[in-house]
PDB file of C-alpha atoms in Angstrom:
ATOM      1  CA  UNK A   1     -56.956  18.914  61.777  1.00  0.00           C
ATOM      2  CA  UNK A   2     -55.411  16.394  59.091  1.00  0.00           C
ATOM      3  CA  UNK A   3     -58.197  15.611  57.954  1.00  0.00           C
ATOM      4  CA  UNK A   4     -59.706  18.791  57.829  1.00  0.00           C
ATOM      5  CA  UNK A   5     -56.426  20.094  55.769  1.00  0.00           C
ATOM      6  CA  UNK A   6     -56.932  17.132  53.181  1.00  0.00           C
ATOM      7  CA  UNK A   7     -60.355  17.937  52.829  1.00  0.00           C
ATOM      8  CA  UNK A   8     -59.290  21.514  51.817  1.00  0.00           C
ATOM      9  CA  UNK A   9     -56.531  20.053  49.501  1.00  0.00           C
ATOM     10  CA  UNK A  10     -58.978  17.982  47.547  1.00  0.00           C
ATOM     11  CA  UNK A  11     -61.642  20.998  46.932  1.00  0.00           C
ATOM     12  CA  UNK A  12     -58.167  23.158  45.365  1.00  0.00           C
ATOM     13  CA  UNK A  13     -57.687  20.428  43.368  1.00  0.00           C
ATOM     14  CA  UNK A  14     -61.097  20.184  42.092  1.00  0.00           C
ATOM     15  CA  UNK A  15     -61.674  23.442  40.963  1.00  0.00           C
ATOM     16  CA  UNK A  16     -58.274  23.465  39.450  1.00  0.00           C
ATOM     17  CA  UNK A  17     -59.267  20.738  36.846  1.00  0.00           C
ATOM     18  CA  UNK A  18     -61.269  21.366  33.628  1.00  0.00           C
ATOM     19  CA  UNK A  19     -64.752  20.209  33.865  1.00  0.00           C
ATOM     20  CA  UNK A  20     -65.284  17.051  32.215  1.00  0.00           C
ATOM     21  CA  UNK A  21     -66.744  17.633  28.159  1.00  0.00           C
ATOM     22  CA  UNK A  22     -69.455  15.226  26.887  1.00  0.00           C
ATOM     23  CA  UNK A  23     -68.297  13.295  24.325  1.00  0.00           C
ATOM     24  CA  UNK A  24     -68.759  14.441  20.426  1.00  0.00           C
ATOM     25  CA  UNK A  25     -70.043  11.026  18.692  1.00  0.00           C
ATOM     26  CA  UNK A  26     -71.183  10.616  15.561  1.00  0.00           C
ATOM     27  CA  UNK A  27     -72.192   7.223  13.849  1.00  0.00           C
ATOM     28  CA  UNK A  28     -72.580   7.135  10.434  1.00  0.00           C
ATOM     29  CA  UNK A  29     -75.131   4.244   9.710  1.00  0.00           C
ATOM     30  CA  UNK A  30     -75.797   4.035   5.474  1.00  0.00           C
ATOM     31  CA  UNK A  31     -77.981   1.214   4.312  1.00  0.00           C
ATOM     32  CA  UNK A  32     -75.673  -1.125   0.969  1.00  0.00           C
ATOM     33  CA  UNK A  33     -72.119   0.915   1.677  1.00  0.00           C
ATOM     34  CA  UNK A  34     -69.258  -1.434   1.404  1.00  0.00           C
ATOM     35  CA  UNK A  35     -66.235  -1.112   4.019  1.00  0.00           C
ATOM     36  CA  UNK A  36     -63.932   0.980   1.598  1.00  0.00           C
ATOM     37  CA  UNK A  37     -66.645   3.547  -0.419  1.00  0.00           C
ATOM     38  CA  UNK A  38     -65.631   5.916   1.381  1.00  0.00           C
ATOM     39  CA  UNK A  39     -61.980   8.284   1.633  1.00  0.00           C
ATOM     40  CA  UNK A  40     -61.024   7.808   4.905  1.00  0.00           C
ATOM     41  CA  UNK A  41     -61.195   3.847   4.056  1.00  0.00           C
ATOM     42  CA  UNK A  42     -59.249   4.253   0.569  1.00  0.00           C
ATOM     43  CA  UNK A  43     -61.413   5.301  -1.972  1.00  0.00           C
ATOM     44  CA  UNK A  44     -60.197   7.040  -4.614  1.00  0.00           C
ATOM     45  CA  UNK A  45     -62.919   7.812  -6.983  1.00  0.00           C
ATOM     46  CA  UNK A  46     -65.284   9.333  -4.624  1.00  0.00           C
ATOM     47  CA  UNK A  47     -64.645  12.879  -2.947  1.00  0.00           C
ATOM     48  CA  UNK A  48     -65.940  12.557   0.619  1.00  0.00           C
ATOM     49  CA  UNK A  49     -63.944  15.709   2.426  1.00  0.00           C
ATOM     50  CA  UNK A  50     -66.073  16.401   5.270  1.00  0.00           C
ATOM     51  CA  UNK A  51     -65.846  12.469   6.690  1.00  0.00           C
ATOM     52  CA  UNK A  52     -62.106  12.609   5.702  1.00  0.00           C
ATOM     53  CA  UNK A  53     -61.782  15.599   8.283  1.00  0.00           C
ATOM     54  CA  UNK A  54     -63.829  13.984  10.628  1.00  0.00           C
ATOM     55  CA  UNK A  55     -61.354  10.626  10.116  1.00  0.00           C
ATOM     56  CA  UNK A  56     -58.088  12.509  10.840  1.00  0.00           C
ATOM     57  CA  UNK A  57     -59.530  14.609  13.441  1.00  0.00           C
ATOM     58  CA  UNK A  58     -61.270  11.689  15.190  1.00  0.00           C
ATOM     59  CA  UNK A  59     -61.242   8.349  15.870  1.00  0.00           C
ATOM     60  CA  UNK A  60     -62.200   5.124  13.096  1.00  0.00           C
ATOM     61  CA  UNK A  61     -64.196   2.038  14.138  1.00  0.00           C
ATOM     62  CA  UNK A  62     -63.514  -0.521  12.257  1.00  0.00           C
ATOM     63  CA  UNK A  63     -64.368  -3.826  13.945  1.00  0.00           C
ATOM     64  CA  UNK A  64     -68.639  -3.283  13.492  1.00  0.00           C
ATOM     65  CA  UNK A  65     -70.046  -6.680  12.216  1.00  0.00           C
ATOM     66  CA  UNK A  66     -73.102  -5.749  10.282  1.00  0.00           C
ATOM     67  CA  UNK A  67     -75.528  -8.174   8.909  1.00  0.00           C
ATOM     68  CA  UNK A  68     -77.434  -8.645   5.871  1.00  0.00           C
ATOM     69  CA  UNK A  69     -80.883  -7.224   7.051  1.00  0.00           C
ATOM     70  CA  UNK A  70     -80.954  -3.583   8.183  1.00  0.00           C
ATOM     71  CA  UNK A  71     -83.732  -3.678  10.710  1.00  0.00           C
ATOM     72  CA  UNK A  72     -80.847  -6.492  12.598  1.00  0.00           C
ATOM     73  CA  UNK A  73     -78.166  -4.380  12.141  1.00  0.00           C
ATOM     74  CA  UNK A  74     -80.550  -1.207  14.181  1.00  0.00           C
ATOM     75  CA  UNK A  75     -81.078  -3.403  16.632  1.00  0.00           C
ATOM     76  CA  UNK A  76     -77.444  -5.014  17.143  1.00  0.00           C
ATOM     77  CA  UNK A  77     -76.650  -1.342  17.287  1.00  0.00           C
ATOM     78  CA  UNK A  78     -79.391  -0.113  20.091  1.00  0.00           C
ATOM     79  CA  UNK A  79     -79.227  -3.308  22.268  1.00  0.00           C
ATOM     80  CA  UNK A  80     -75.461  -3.519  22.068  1.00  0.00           C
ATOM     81  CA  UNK A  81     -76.040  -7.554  21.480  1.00  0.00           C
ATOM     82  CA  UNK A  82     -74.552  -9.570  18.519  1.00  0.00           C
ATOM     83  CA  UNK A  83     -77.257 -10.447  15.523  1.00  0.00           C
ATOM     84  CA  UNK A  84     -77.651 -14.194  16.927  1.00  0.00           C
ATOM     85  CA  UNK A  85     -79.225 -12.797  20.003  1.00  0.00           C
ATOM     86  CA  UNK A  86     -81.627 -10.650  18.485  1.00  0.00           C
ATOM     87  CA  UNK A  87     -83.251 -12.873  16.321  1.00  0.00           C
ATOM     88  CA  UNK A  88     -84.973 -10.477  13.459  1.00  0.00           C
ATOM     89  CA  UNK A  89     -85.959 -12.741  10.885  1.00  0.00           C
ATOM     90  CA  UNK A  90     -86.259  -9.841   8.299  1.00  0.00           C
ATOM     91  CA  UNK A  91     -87.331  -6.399   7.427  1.00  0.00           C
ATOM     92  CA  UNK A  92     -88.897  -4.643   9.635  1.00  0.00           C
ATOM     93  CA  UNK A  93     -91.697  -2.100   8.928  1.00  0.00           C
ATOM     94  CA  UNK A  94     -94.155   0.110  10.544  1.00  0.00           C
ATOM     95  CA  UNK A  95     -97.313  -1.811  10.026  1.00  0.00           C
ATOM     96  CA  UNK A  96     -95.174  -4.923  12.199  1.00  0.00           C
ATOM     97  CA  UNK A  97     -96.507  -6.379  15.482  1.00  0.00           C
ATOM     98  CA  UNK A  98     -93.126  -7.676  16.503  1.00  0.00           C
ATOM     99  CA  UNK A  99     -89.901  -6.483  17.404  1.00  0.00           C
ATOM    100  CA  UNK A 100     -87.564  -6.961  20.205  1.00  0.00           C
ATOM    101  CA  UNK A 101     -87.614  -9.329  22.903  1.00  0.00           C
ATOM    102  CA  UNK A 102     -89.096  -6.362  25.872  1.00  0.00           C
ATOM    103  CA  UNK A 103     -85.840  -8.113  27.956  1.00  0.00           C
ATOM    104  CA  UNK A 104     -83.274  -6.096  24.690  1.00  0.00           C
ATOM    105  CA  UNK A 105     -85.511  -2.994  24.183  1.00  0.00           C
ATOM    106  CA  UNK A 106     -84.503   0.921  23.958  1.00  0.00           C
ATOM    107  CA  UNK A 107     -83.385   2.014  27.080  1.00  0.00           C
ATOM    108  CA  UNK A 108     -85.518   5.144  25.858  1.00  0.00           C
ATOM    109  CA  UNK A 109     -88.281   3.816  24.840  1.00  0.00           C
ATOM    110  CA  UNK A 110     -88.971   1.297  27.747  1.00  0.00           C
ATOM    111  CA  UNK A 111     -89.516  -1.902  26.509  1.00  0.00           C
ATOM    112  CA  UNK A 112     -90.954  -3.453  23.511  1.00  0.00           C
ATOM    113  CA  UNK A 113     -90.489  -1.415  19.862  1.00  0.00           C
ATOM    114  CA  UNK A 114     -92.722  -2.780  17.935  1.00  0.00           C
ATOM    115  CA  UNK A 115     -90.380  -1.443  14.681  1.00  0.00           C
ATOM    116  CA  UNK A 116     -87.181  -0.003  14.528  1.00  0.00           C
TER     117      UNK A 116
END
């Protein structure tokens, strides 16, 4: 009966709580933007009011190493590794027969991307 009771206890409780919201994320990734161009990271000059809601509202990264070549900075960002592991030696553009190692593809795309 104990268990039976707990059983009954746990279901009350689960249709008491909320049901879990997916997460609102949005990543901002600009090509030659320097760390502080923007208001919520002290400029001044320019007038940025929509990402200055979104700082105070949200939550600021501010520890994402980015590199000098875009097409490694993409692909630090889709594999999660760190620029020394993927290996780009440079821009990457459509007519390209290389990309990633398949091993550090797109989860989405299954495997090799042959440009990012």
């Amino acid at each position: 009966m104990r268990p039976l009771f707990a059983l009954f206890l746990a279901s009350l409780t689960a249709l008491a709580a909320e049901p879990a919201r997916p997460p609102n994320v949005v990543i901002l990734f600009v090509d030659d933007m320097g760390y502080a161009d923007i208001g919520p990271f002290g400029n001044k000059t320019l007038r940025t009011p929509h990402l200055d809601r979104f700082a105070a509202e949200g939550m600021r990264f501010t520890s994402f190493y980015a590199t000098p070549v875009c097409s490694m900075s993409r692909a630090c960002l889709l594999t999660g590794c760190y620029s020394a592991r993927v290996s780009m030696p440079g821009v990457l553009f459509p007519p390209n027969r290389i990309g990633l190692h398949p091993d550090e593809g797109d989860a989405g795309r299954g495997g090799q991307i042959p440009w990012l």
